[in-house]
């Protein structure tokens, strides 16, 4: 009743609930003797304080303003009509005197949560008991004291289990009337279990919960005997099997089955299932009651508790004994969702994969819906809810915030558990973004089941995606995140085309294949949504691409092969983005090996077959420029040949303009067309063009035709060298040269360490010879002669920089000694020793080792070079598609104002006009800028005319038909011989195996006859062990 000062309010806010109850009782009953007041404990534990708050809120007796603390007992009953005693109001003083009540007595719920529960960061596993987030994230309000309008009720008195009580046998005994505290089975205790629930929540419950815990952790504990010692079975109420705890602003009440499941005790669960009076105790759901609400929400099941604590055996036992796999908690999360979110974190790494597989299979066996989505969770706004909201189990497990092991995501897919009802396309897309390897594992698993059903269901799913217009977007995502998974998906989509009359019009069995590998055709679906082989006497013209006229004698031609015809059931797959992803694959074998597949190789082969004309046009243009540079450098025309030099300058300027426009166009459209950044485009596709452009521009600005000075000749030489290198680079797409060039170039990469080591050794000896050199010798002279002496093993070069010429042969031959050592005999002798050591080291060790290493790496790279050859073809196709000529043809083709039948003619006419104007400007020797621009326009229009018919290939929704050799192999035309050898070896192995099986059967037959004879003899009949 004393005036409340700020210091007393602060002290009151930090008091424990028992101290606050003591002060409240002093205020509400000032006349009560001190001995009758509740004693203030000298030590209060956090768990006991928190449990007291939980039990008070659960019972709802004597709640203060926010329903948290129980009120103090009243000293006597109030007279009817008497004014209620206000908390904090003095009763012995005049009414006019007002004081401020202590704020700690009217603390709101959030304040209690902060004072009682230590602050901890929210973890992933708190979602089983997550309340509405707006109640959790409210800022702590300033406590405001308000008088109670009702008399203070008697608070509930809780018993406290002392530490020695745990594990002791409690006997039922008689009590005297003065004792007055008879133990009952329904009595609530502040801390009814020795360990906290889920390792963090103290439980308030009965002695039964303590017995459940003891029986779950101690196999020798007799649960029947201990429960019977308390009371009769019929006298146990249902709520005696329950306990509650406070978590995130709500009271959660659990059943004994939850506690047993969290502790991993199958024995206790069996006991509860047998002895519990409640129906279906294994599916008993916990309940939640939020602050300020009387509504009770159903929450998690014992199965979820077992998954939460990673109790695999308990979870499987529950599912085997009828526990439901479809029940969802308050957030709409089922057991499968929780498995995907948690991932059994307490299991060891070696056992986790097997445990996840067993539980996932058992959940599916118990009718778990793999496509079920979690609830909207509108009551939550935390990051965890954002990751779980309206998501399937696969989507939850694929998120980076989940604890599920990403390499095991295939266990969460419907395709893995129900192949006939799979959603492989969508599931691979989801998994590939989380873990590329997991997507590959899923597709490998799918190929182990009935592939026909998987392909059929996958094609139906692709058709559904095609109607939505999202099929290529998803496939490009898969291919970008996991190229191997994208390749395996394409292989599953390689399906035999539909045939209406296979007896009369079958697919071709033989075909003429000029490239020795396959034939491809890109055609729209001609039978509804499915590609079909036209079964009629006059097939479409494109059939001739796959079925050419065959000679009567198939052995007379080497390009006739037995073929299989398949259709890649993914419309629009010949796409610029697909080709750009294939061209940017890493050079390791795991990704580069997808080039060995029929589907990927068919995409690249068909795209290249449409760009070969542009390739030859580019080759001709580069050869023309190289000839001009060679003529200028080797045999320049006379200075008065103005027409010739005007033509030379026009060709070089047109090449400069073409290169500059290609670079600018590629930078502007690469992101839109291919998804590549402009820096990536320049580094992967245009680095050579940039270097050649700089050197040619430098020559045109610094040199004047005809070239006379040494600098001008040097610039011409550099341009010729780079143009020759550029031509060889272009030839990497030619089948006869490409693999060879790739193998030669790539074999140097593994030898980088050896090359660096050799130059380091060379530098070591160079320092010595630079010190030995004569005064009249320069540094370059010493280094060049040292290179010849060490790398080329030339004796004359070694004698020129050392005292190795002991017989003075140079004086006899040249009349002068090349190395004198400045007349110092010690320098001469030491230089000889260093020369001998260096020559021996290089000639006998390093050079031979380098040759051996290069030979080894070349042999390894030779098989990989064929795959890199096709990858470079894909890169070259992308570079052609990003050129101005291709984009011009594409724009003309899409322009509805230009008739398609006339468009190519218009381009041809424009090409002829620019050619004539260019020729006139050269003949009249007009400005080089005009003639060069006209020549550049002419070449661009020529390329646009050549690619006009296929300029819109990236926008088509056609199907790719592939007719490939039955013994298809990427190694080229000799692959058939290898496959023939493999088949011959396999046939021999099968024959030997059949012969061995036949001999084994004869041996078994003879043994059976021998046993029958032994059984028929008198001795055998008398001995029961003869048979064995």
mmCIF file of C-alpha atoms in Angstrom, residues 484-831:
data_model
loop_
_atom_site.group_PDB
_atom_site.id
_atom_site.type_symbol
_atom_site.label_atom_id
_atom_site.label_comp_id
_atom_site.label_asym_id
_atom_site.label_seq_id
_atom_site.Cartn_x
_atom_site.Cartn_y
_atom_site.Cartn_z
ATOM 1 C CA UNK A 484 23.342 -34.543 -67.443
ATOM 2 C CA UNK A 485 19.769 -34.594 -66.114
ATOM 3 C CA UNK A 486 18.582 -32.676 -69.182
ATOM 4 C CA UNK A 487 20.315 -35.185 -71.434
ATOM 5 C CA UNK A 488 18.748 -38.170 -69.665
ATOM 6 C CA UNK A 489 15.367 -36.499 -69.948
ATOM 7 C CA UNK A 490 15.889 -36.127 -73.709
ATOM 8 C CA UNK A 491 16.831 -39.794 -73.968
ATOM 9 C CA UNK A 492 13.562 -40.759 -72.270
ATOM 10 C CA UNK A 493 11.689 -38.560 -74.747
ATOM 11 C CA UNK A 494 13.225 -40.395 -77.720
ATOM 12 C CA UNK A 495 10.128 -42.399 -78.687
ATOM 13 C CA UNK A 496 9.261 -44.368 -81.807
ATOM 14 C CA UNK A 497 6.847 -42.395 -84.019
ATOM 15 C CA UNK A 498 3.211 -43.326 -84.319
ATOM 16 C CA UNK A 499 2.353 -45.772 -87.124
ATOM 17 C CA UNK A 500 -1.194 -46.382 -88.329
ATOM 18 C CA UNK A 501 -0.405 -49.121 -90.819
ATOM 19 C CA UNK A 502 3.041 -50.568 -90.040
ATOM 20 C CA UNK A 503 2.461 -53.610 -92.291
ATOM 21 C CA UNK A 504 2.021 -51.560 -95.483
ATOM 22 C CA UNK A 505 4.044 -48.454 -94.667
ATOM 23 C CA UNK A 506 6.689 -49.326 -92.072
ATOM 24 C CA UNK A 507 9.567 -47.199 -90.950
ATOM 25 C CA UNK A 508 12.725 -47.492 -93.053
ATOM 26 C CA UNK A 509 15.138 -50.209 -91.955
ATOM 27 C CA UNK A 510 18.038 -48.979 -94.099
ATOM 28 C CA UNK A 511 19.096 -45.487 -95.117
ATOM 29 C CA UNK A 512 21.873 -43.656 -96.911
ATOM 30 C CA UNK A 513 23.782 -41.669 -94.269
ATOM 31 C CA UNK A 514 26.485 -39.487 -95.843
ATOM 32 C CA UNK A 515 28.040 -38.410 -92.528
ATOM 33 C CA UNK A 516 28.140 -41.990 -91.240
ATOM 34 C CA UNK A 517 26.134 -41.214 -88.086
ATOM 35 C CA UNK A 518 22.575 -39.938 -88.548
ATOM 36 C CA UNK A 519 20.018 -38.034 -90.590
ATOM 37 C CA UNK A 520 17.757 -35.413 -89.038
ATOM 38 C CA UNK A 521 14.583 -33.596 -90.026
ATOM 39 C CA UNK A 522 12.700 -30.885 -88.129
ATOM 40 C CA UNK A 523 8.971 -31.128 -88.866
ATOM 41 C CA UNK A 524 5.681 -30.071 -87.216
ATOM 42 C CA UNK A 525 3.203 -32.582 -85.833
ATOM 43 C CA UNK A 526 0.955 -33.802 -88.617
ATOM 44 C CA UNK A 527 -1.489 -35.899 -86.584
ATOM 45 C CA UNK A 528 -2.985 -33.737 -83.893
ATOM 46 C CA UNK A 529 -0.476 -33.277 -81.090
ATOM 47 C CA UNK A 530 1.620 -36.340 -81.887
ATOM 48 C CA UNK A 531 4.223 -36.716 -84.646
ATOM 49 C CA UNK A 532 3.346 -39.583 -86.977
ATOM 50 C CA UNK A 533 4.814 -41.314 -90.007
ATOM 51 C CA UNK A 534 2.450 -40.554 -92.888
ATOM 52 C CA UNK A 535 0.971 -43.858 -94.053
ATOM 53 C CA UNK A 536 -0.134 -43.219 -97.608
ATOM 54 C CA UNK A 537 1.192 -43.909 -101.114
ATOM 55 C CA UNK A 538 2.412 -40.314 -101.606
ATOM 56 C CA UNK A 539 4.210 -39.340 -98.386
ATOM 57 C CA UNK A 540 5.322 -35.774 -97.673
ATOM 58 C CA UNK A 541 8.454 -34.470 -99.338
ATOM 59 C CA UNK A 542 10.417 -34.424 -96.110
ATOM 60 C CA UNK A 543 10.176 -38.219 -95.868
ATOM 61 C CA UNK A 544 12.790 -38.374 -98.594
ATOM 62 C CA UNK A 545 15.290 -36.897 -96.151
ATOM 63 C CA UNK A 546 15.058 -40.038 -94.046
ATOM 64 C CA UNK A 547 14.226 -42.548 -96.764
ATOM 65 C CA UNK A 548 16.332 -42.080 -99.841
ATOM 66 C CA UNK A 549 16.342 -44.445 -102.787
ATOM 67 C CA UNK A 550 18.452 -47.433 -101.887
ATOM 68 C CA UNK A 551 20.506 -49.470 -104.362
ATOM 69 C CA UNK A 552 19.423 -53.007 -105.119
ATOM 70 C CA UNK A 553 22.650 -54.298 -103.656
ATOM 71 C CA UNK A 554 23.075 -52.750 -100.226
ATOM 72 C CA UNK A 555 26.687 -53.936 -100.036
ATOM 73 C CA UNK A 556 27.673 -51.900 -103.089
ATOM 74 C CA UNK A 557 27.701 -48.621 -101.155
ATOM 75 C CA UNK A 558 29.573 -47.897 -97.961
ATOM 76 C CA UNK A 559 27.163 -45.171 -96.794
ATOM 77 C CA UNK A 560 24.147 -47.505 -96.445
ATOM 78 C CA UNK A 561 23.456 -48.500 -92.837
ATOM 79 C CA UNK A 562 20.822 -50.251 -90.808
ATOM 80 C CA UNK A 563 18.927 -47.517 -88.949
ATOM 81 C CA UNK A 564 16.439 -46.835 -86.183
ATOM 82 C CA UNK A 565 13.988 -43.950 -86.500
ATOM 83 C CA UNK A 566 12.971 -42.039 -83.385
ATOM 84 C CA UNK A 567 11.250 -38.738 -82.648
ATOM 85 C CA UNK A 568 12.340 -36.405 -79.892
ATOM 86 C CA UNK A 569 8.980 -35.645 -78.285
ATOM 87 C CA UNK A 570 9.905 -32.156 -77.114
ATOM 88 C CA UNK A 571 8.714 -29.550 -79.633
ATOM 89 C CA UNK A 572 10.970 -26.569 -80.166
ATOM 90 C CA UNK A 573 14.088 -28.311 -78.880
ATOM 91 C CA UNK A 574 16.346 -26.907 -81.648
ATOM 92 C CA UNK A 575 16.637 -23.671 -79.761
ATOM 93 C CA UNK A 576 19.375 -21.041 -79.533
ATOM 94 C CA UNK A 577 19.369 -21.207 -75.736
ATOM 95 C CA UNK A 578 19.698 -24.993 -75.798
ATOM 96 C CA UNK A 579 22.619 -24.750 -78.204
ATOM 97 C CA UNK A 580 24.305 -22.038 -76.128
ATOM 98 C CA UNK A 581 24.074 -24.195 -72.983
ATOM 99 C CA UNK A 582 25.570 -27.167 -74.847
ATOM 100 C CA UNK A 583 28.368 -24.996 -76.184
ATOM 101 C CA UNK A 584 29.274 -23.758 -72.681
ATOM 102 C CA UNK A 585 29.562 -27.157 -71.009
ATOM 103 C CA UNK A 586 32.569 -27.784 -68.824
ATOM 104 C CA UNK A 587 35.378 -29.811 -70.311
ATOM 105 C CA UNK A 588 35.171 -32.548 -67.689
ATOM 106 C CA UNK A 589 34.011 -35.955 -68.795
ATOM 107 C CA UNK A 590 30.832 -36.039 -66.687
ATOM 108 C CA UNK A 591 29.240 -33.180 -68.649
ATOM 109 C CA UNK A 592 31.010 -33.579 -71.967
ATOM 110 C CA UNK A 593 29.848 -37.192 -72.212
ATOM 111 C CA UNK A 594 26.292 -36.096 -73.003
ATOM 112 C CA UNK A 595 27.538 -35.303 -76.525
ATOM 113 C CA UNK A 596 27.695 -39.067 -76.973
ATOM 114 C CA UNK A 597 23.898 -39.332 -76.864
ATOM 115 C CA UNK A 598 21.672 -39.635 -79.903
ATOM 116 C CA UNK A 599 19.352 -36.830 -78.802
ATOM 117 C CA UNK A 600 22.000 -34.176 -78.103
ATOM 118 C CA UNK A 601 24.038 -35.131 -81.129
ATOM 119 C CA UNK A 602 20.880 -34.982 -83.256
ATOM 120 C CA UNK A 603 20.131 -31.425 -82.103
ATOM 121 C CA UNK A 604 23.652 -30.237 -82.957
ATOM 122 C CA UNK A 605 23.801 -32.149 -86.243
ATOM 123 C CA UNK A 606 20.508 -30.717 -87.474
ATOM 124 C CA UNK A 607 21.390 -27.157 -86.439
ATOM 125 C CA UNK A 608 24.766 -27.439 -88.173
ATOM 126 C CA UNK A 609 23.187 -28.818 -91.346
ATOM 127 C CA UNK A 610 21.239 -25.564 -91.615
ATOM 128 C CA UNK A 611 24.297 -23.347 -91.098
ATOM 129 C CA UNK A 612 26.845 -24.984 -93.372
ATOM 130 C CA UNK A 613 26.199 -22.454 -96.190
ATOM 131 C CA UNK A 614 26.920 -19.554 -93.841
ATOM 132 C CA UNK A 615 30.075 -21.361 -92.707
ATOM 133 C CA UNK A 616 31.418 -21.701 -96.250
ATOM 134 C CA UNK A 617 30.573 -18.073 -96.938
ATOM 135 C CA UNK A 618 32.607 -17.105 -93.874
ATOM 136 C CA UNK A 619 35.512 -19.292 -94.981
ATOM 137 C CA UNK A 620 35.526 -17.657 -98.420
ATOM 138 C CA UNK A 621 35.504 -14.204 -96.858
ATOM 139 C CA UNK A 622 38.473 -15.022 -94.591
ATOM 140 C CA UNK A 623 40.448 -16.557 -97.473
ATOM 141 C CA UNK A 624 39.844 -13.432 -99.578
ATOM 142 C CA UNK A 625 41.231 -11.187 -96.849
ATOM 143 C CA UNK A 626 44.213 -13.520 -96.310
ATOM 144 C CA UNK A 627 45.022 -13.395 -100.053
ATOM 145 C CA UNK A 628 44.915 -9.599 -99.986
ATOM 146 C CA UNK A 629 47.353 -9.481 -97.060
ATOM 147 C CA UNK A 630 49.688 -11.995 -98.710
ATOM 148 C CA UNK A 631 49.744 -10.022 -101.952
ATOM 149 C CA UNK A 632 50.428 -6.802 -100.067
ATOM 150 C CA UNK A 633 53.241 -8.394 -98.069
ATOM 151 C CA UNK A 634 54.850 -10.731 -100.604
ATOM 152 C CA UNK A 635 54.260 -9.316 -104.094
ATOM 153 C CA UNK A 636 52.797 -5.820 -103.835
ATOM 154 C CA UNK A 637 51.649 -4.262 -107.143
ATOM 155 C CA UNK A 638 53.415 -1.179 -108.442
ATOM 156 C CA UNK A 639 52.707 2.075 -106.692
ATOM 157 C CA UNK A 640 50.709 3.389 -109.690
ATOM 158 C CA UNK A 641 48.208 0.461 -109.536
ATOM 159 C CA UNK A 642 45.519 2.557 -107.891
ATOM 160 C CA UNK A 643 42.697 0.197 -108.839
ATOM 161 C CA UNK A 644 44.375 -2.761 -107.125
ATOM 162 C CA UNK A 645 45.118 -0.839 -103.944
ATOM 163 C CA UNK A 646 41.582 0.569 -103.930
ATOM 164 C CA UNK A 647 40.247 -2.996 -104.092
ATOM 165 C CA UNK A 648 42.611 -4.113 -101.308
ATOM 166 C CA UNK A 649 41.558 -1.257 -99.035
ATOM 167 C CA UNK A 650 37.877 -1.922 -99.758
ATOM 168 C CA UNK A 651 38.181 -5.577 -98.741
ATOM 169 C CA UNK A 652 40.025 -4.747 -95.509
ATOM 170 C CA UNK A 653 37.601 -1.965 -94.552
ATOM 171 C CA UNK A 654 34.573 -4.198 -95.243
ATOM 172 C CA UNK A 655 36.084 -6.862 -92.987
ATOM 173 C CA UNK A 656 36.624 -4.309 -90.254
ATOM 174 C CA UNK A 657 33.010 -3.108 -90.477
ATOM 175 C CA UNK A 658 31.696 -6.696 -90.444
ATOM 176 C CA UNK A 659 33.755 -7.593 -87.378
ATOM 177 C CA UNK A 660 32.737 -4.443 -85.497
ATOM 178 C CA UNK A 661 29.031 -4.913 -86.263
ATOM 179 C CA UNK A 662 29.178 -8.599 -85.269
ATOM 180 C CA UNK A 663 30.681 -7.688 -81.905
ATOM 181 C CA UNK A 664 28.173 -4.899 -81.225
ATOM 182 C CA UNK A 665 25.188 -7.018 -82.276
ATOM 183 C CA UNK A 666 26.335 -9.980 -80.192
ATOM 184 C CA UNK A 667 26.770 -7.832 -77.088
ATOM 185 C CA UNK A 668 23.303 -6.280 -77.498
ATOM 186 C CA UNK A 669 21.267 -9.444 -78.126
ATOM 187 C CA UNK A 670 23.250 -12.199 -76.365
ATOM 188 C CA UNK A 671 21.356 -11.818 -73.084
ATOM 189 C CA UNK A 672 17.955 -11.936 -74.751
ATOM 190 C CA UNK A 673 18.666 -14.745 -77.197
ATOM 191 C CA UNK A 674 21.015 -17.011 -75.277
ATOM 192 C CA UNK A 675 20.779 -15.942 -71.632
ATOM 193 C CA UNK A 676 24.532 -15.245 -71.525
ATOM 194 C CA UNK A 677 26.030 -12.065 -70.123
ATOM 195 C CA UNK A 678 27.894 -9.884 -72.569
ATOM 196 C CA UNK A 679 31.218 -10.455 -70.839
ATOM 197 C CA UNK A 680 30.710 -14.218 -71.089
ATOM 198 C CA UNK A 681 29.790 -13.855 -74.756
ATOM 199 C CA UNK A 682 32.927 -11.872 -75.561
ATOM 200 C CA UNK A 683 35.188 -14.291 -73.713
ATOM 201 C CA UNK A 684 33.677 -17.472 -75.158
ATOM 202 C CA UNK A 685 32.665 -16.461 -78.693
ATOM 203 C CA UNK A 686 34.501 -13.313 -79.773
ATOM 204 C CA UNK A 687 37.968 -13.160 -78.219
ATOM 205 C CA UNK A 688 39.674 -14.141 -81.492
ATOM 206 C CA UNK A 689 37.607 -11.673 -83.527
ATOM 207 C CA UNK A 690 38.561 -8.877 -81.121
ATOM 208 C CA UNK A 691 42.309 -9.560 -81.466
ATOM 209 C CA UNK A 692 42.137 -9.806 -85.256
ATOM 210 C CA UNK A 693 40.034 -6.652 -85.449
ATOM 211 C CA UNK A 694 42.565 -4.668 -83.380
ATOM 212 C CA UNK A 695 45.550 -5.781 -85.471
ATOM 213 C CA UNK A 696 43.838 -5.112 -88.795
ATOM 214 C CA UNK A 697 42.662 -1.686 -87.643
ATOM 215 C CA UNK A 698 46.214 -0.883 -86.474
ATOM 216 C CA UNK A 699 47.637 -1.871 -89.848
ATOM 217 C CA UNK A 700 45.136 0.235 -91.808
ATOM 218 C CA UNK A 701 45.795 3.317 -89.652
ATOM 219 C CA UNK A 702 49.593 2.987 -89.398
ATOM 220 C CA UNK A 703 50.524 1.644 -92.853
ATOM 221 C CA UNK A 704 50.208 3.056 -96.335
ATOM 222 C CA UNK A 705 49.911 0.902 -99.431
ATOM 223 C CA UNK A 706 52.293 -0.199 -100.799
ATOM 224 C CA UNK A 707 54.190 -1.159 -97.642
ATOM 225 C CA UNK A 708 57.785 -0.022 -97.543
ATOM 226 C CA UNK A 709 58.986 0.273 -93.952
ATOM 227 C CA UNK A 710 59.913 -2.537 -91.602
ATOM 228 C CA UNK A 711 57.132 -1.669 -89.160
ATOM 229 C CA UNK A 712 54.548 -1.977 -91.924
ATOM 230 C CA UNK A 713 55.905 -5.389 -92.903
ATOM 231 C CA UNK A 714 55.797 -6.493 -89.282
ATOM 232 C CA UNK A 715 52.125 -5.487 -89.054
ATOM 233 C CA UNK A 716 51.346 -7.354 -92.266
ATOM 234 C CA UNK A 717 53.120 -10.435 -90.914
ATOM 235 C CA UNK A 718 51.177 -10.371 -87.641
ATOM 236 C CA UNK A 719 47.887 -10.032 -89.494
ATOM 237 C CA UNK A 720 48.751 -12.932 -91.787
ATOM 238 C CA UNK A 721 49.686 -15.147 -88.832
ATOM 239 C CA UNK A 722 46.467 -14.358 -86.958
ATOM 240 C CA UNK A 723 44.324 -14.879 -90.054
ATOM 241 C CA UNK A 724 45.917 -18.296 -90.582
ATOM 242 C CA UNK A 725 45.229 -19.172 -86.952
ATOM 243 C CA UNK A 726 41.645 -17.987 -87.420
ATOM 244 C CA UNK A 727 41.214 -20.214 -90.461
ATOM 245 C CA UNK A 728 42.508 -23.216 -88.524
ATOM 246 C CA UNK A 729 40.098 -22.335 -85.736
ATOM 247 C CA UNK A 730 37.225 -22.323 -88.207
ATOM 248 C CA UNK A 731 38.331 -25.711 -89.499
ATOM 249 C CA UNK A 732 37.651 -27.244 -86.072
ATOM 250 C CA UNK A 733 34.078 -27.914 -87.270
ATOM 251 C CA UNK A 734 35.293 -29.972 -90.259
ATOM 252 C CA UNK A 735 35.007 -33.713 -89.430
ATOM 253 C CA UNK A 736 38.392 -34.628 -90.920
ATOM 254 C CA UNK A 737 40.334 -31.878 -89.126
ATOM 255 C CA UNK A 738 38.285 -30.873 -86.104
ATOM 256 C CA UNK A 739 38.985 -33.803 -83.731
ATOM 257 C CA UNK A 740 42.675 -33.761 -84.645
ATOM 258 C CA UNK A 741 43.065 -30.029 -83.963
ATOM 259 C CA UNK A 742 41.133 -30.397 -80.715
ATOM 260 C CA UNK A 743 43.328 -33.253 -79.504
ATOM 261 C CA UNK A 744 46.567 -31.437 -80.379
ATOM 262 C CA UNK A 745 45.500 -28.189 -78.705
ATOM 263 C CA UNK A 746 43.919 -29.692 -75.602
ATOM 264 C CA UNK A 747 46.846 -32.023 -74.899
ATOM 265 C CA UNK A 748 48.956 -29.025 -73.858
ATOM 266 C CA UNK A 749 46.605 -28.046 -71.046
ATOM 267 C CA UNK A 750 47.489 -30.924 -68.664
ATOM 268 C CA UNK A 751 51.188 -30.160 -69.256
ATOM 269 C CA UNK A 752 51.073 -26.615 -67.906
ATOM 270 C CA UNK A 753 52.895 -27.623 -64.750
ATOM 271 C CA UNK A 754 55.639 -29.398 -66.678
ATOM 272 C CA UNK A 755 56.121 -26.436 -69.007
ATOM 273 C CA UNK A 756 56.366 -24.005 -66.085
ATOM 274 C CA UNK A 757 58.900 -26.268 -64.388
ATOM 275 C CA UNK A 758 61.038 -26.464 -67.537
ATOM 276 C CA UNK A 759 61.150 -22.701 -67.921
ATOM 277 C CA UNK A 760 61.967 -22.351 -64.237
ATOM 278 C CA UNK A 761 64.977 -24.664 -64.747
ATOM 279 C CA UNK A 762 65.885 -22.739 -67.883
ATOM 280 C CA UNK A 763 65.791 -19.480 -65.916
ATOM 281 C CA UNK A 764 68.065 -20.993 -63.278
ATOM 282 C CA UNK A 765 70.766 -21.779 -65.849
ATOM 283 C CA UNK A 766 70.168 -18.453 -67.605
ATOM 284 C CA UNK A 767 71.174 -16.555 -64.461
ATOM 285 C CA UNK A 768 74.472 -18.429 -64.378
ATOM 286 C CA UNK A 769 75.320 -17.783 -68.041
ATOM 287 C CA UNK A 770 74.370 -14.122 -67.784
ATOM 288 C CA UNK A 771 76.998 -13.837 -65.052
ATOM 289 C CA UNK A 772 79.557 -15.770 -67.180
ATOM 290 C CA UNK A 773 78.977 -13.735 -70.378
ATOM 291 C CA UNK A 774 81.712 -11.690 -72.019
ATOM 292 C CA UNK A 775 81.568 -7.961 -71.796
ATOM 293 C CA UNK A 776 80.681 -7.592 -75.478
ATOM 294 C CA UNK A 777 77.678 -10.006 -75.362
ATOM 295 C CA UNK A 778 74.143 -8.872 -74.711
ATOM 296 C CA UNK A 779 71.378 -10.538 -72.700
ATOM 297 C CA UNK A 780 69.338 -11.556 -75.743
ATOM 298 C CA UNK A 781 72.393 -13.192 -77.331
ATOM 299 C CA UNK A 782 72.994 -15.319 -74.234
ATOM 300 C CA UNK A 783 69.335 -16.364 -73.857
ATOM 301 C CA UNK A 784 68.934 -17.369 -77.510
ATOM 302 C CA UNK A 785 72.113 -19.438 -77.591
ATOM 303 C CA UNK A 786 71.228 -20.995 -74.240
ATOM 304 C CA UNK A 787 67.809 -22.013 -75.629
ATOM 305 C CA UNK A 788 69.479 -23.688 -78.602
ATOM 306 C CA UNK A 789 71.974 -25.440 -76.336
ATOM 307 C CA UNK A 790 69.426 -26.789 -73.838
ATOM 308 C CA UNK A 791 66.252 -27.395 -75.871
ATOM 309 C CA UNK A 792 67.781 -28.149 -79.287
ATOM 310 C CA UNK A 793 71.025 -29.720 -77.967
ATOM 311 C CA UNK A 794 73.269 -27.757 -80.365
ATOM 312 C CA UNK A 795 76.957 -28.023 -79.519
ATOM 313 C CA UNK A 796 77.942 -24.860 -81.401
ATOM 314 C CA UNK A 797 75.471 -22.819 -79.401
ATOM 315 C CA UNK A 798 76.814 -24.263 -76.133
ATOM 316 C CA UNK A 799 80.394 -23.433 -77.152
ATOM 317 C CA UNK A 800 79.363 -19.847 -77.938
ATOM 318 C CA UNK A 801 78.315 -19.089 -74.353
ATOM 319 C CA UNK A 802 80.671 -21.333 -72.361
ATOM 320 C CA UNK A 803 84.216 -22.650 -72.307
ATOM 321 C CA UNK A 804 83.157 -25.997 -73.785
ATOM 322 C CA UNK A 805 85.402 -25.433 -76.844
ATOM 323 C CA UNK A 806 88.546 -26.658 -75.134
ATOM 324 C CA UNK A 807 90.191 -27.564 -78.494
ATOM 325 C CA UNK A 808 89.590 -24.042 -79.871
ATOM 326 C CA UNK A 809 87.728 -25.317 -82.939
ATOM 327 C CA UNK A 810 85.993 -21.968 -83.333
ATOM 328 C CA UNK A 811 89.365 -20.275 -83.770
ATOM 329 C CA UNK A 812 90.307 -22.717 -86.523
ATOM 330 C CA UNK A 813 86.909 -22.440 -88.278
ATOM 331 C CA UNK A 814 85.946 -18.818 -87.685
ATOM 332 C CA UNK A 815 89.197 -17.216 -86.751
ATOM 333 C CA UNK A 816 87.799 -15.971 -83.449
ATOM 334 C CA UNK A 817 86.885 -17.517 -80.113
ATOM 335 C CA UNK A 818 83.151 -16.859 -79.332
ATOM 336 C CA UNK A 819 83.537 -17.182 -75.533
ATOM 337 C CA UNK A 820 86.660 -16.089 -73.634
ATOM 338 C CA UNK A 821 85.379 -15.791 -70.069
ATOM 339 C CA UNK A 822 87.129 -12.423 -69.930
ATOM 340 C CA UNK A 823 90.419 -14.380 -69.773
ATOM 341 C CA UNK A 824 89.554 -15.974 -66.416
ATOM 342 C CA UNK A 825 90.320 -19.694 -66.262
ATOM 343 C CA UNK A 826 87.966 -20.307 -63.333
ATOM 344 C CA UNK A 827 85.029 -18.890 -65.299
ATOM 345 C CA UNK A 828 85.860 -21.124 -68.237
ATOM 346 C CA UNK A 829 85.984 -24.271 -66.107
ATOM 347 C CA UNK A 830 82.811 -23.488 -64.151
ATOM 348 C CA UNK A 831 80.908 -22.621 -67.338
#
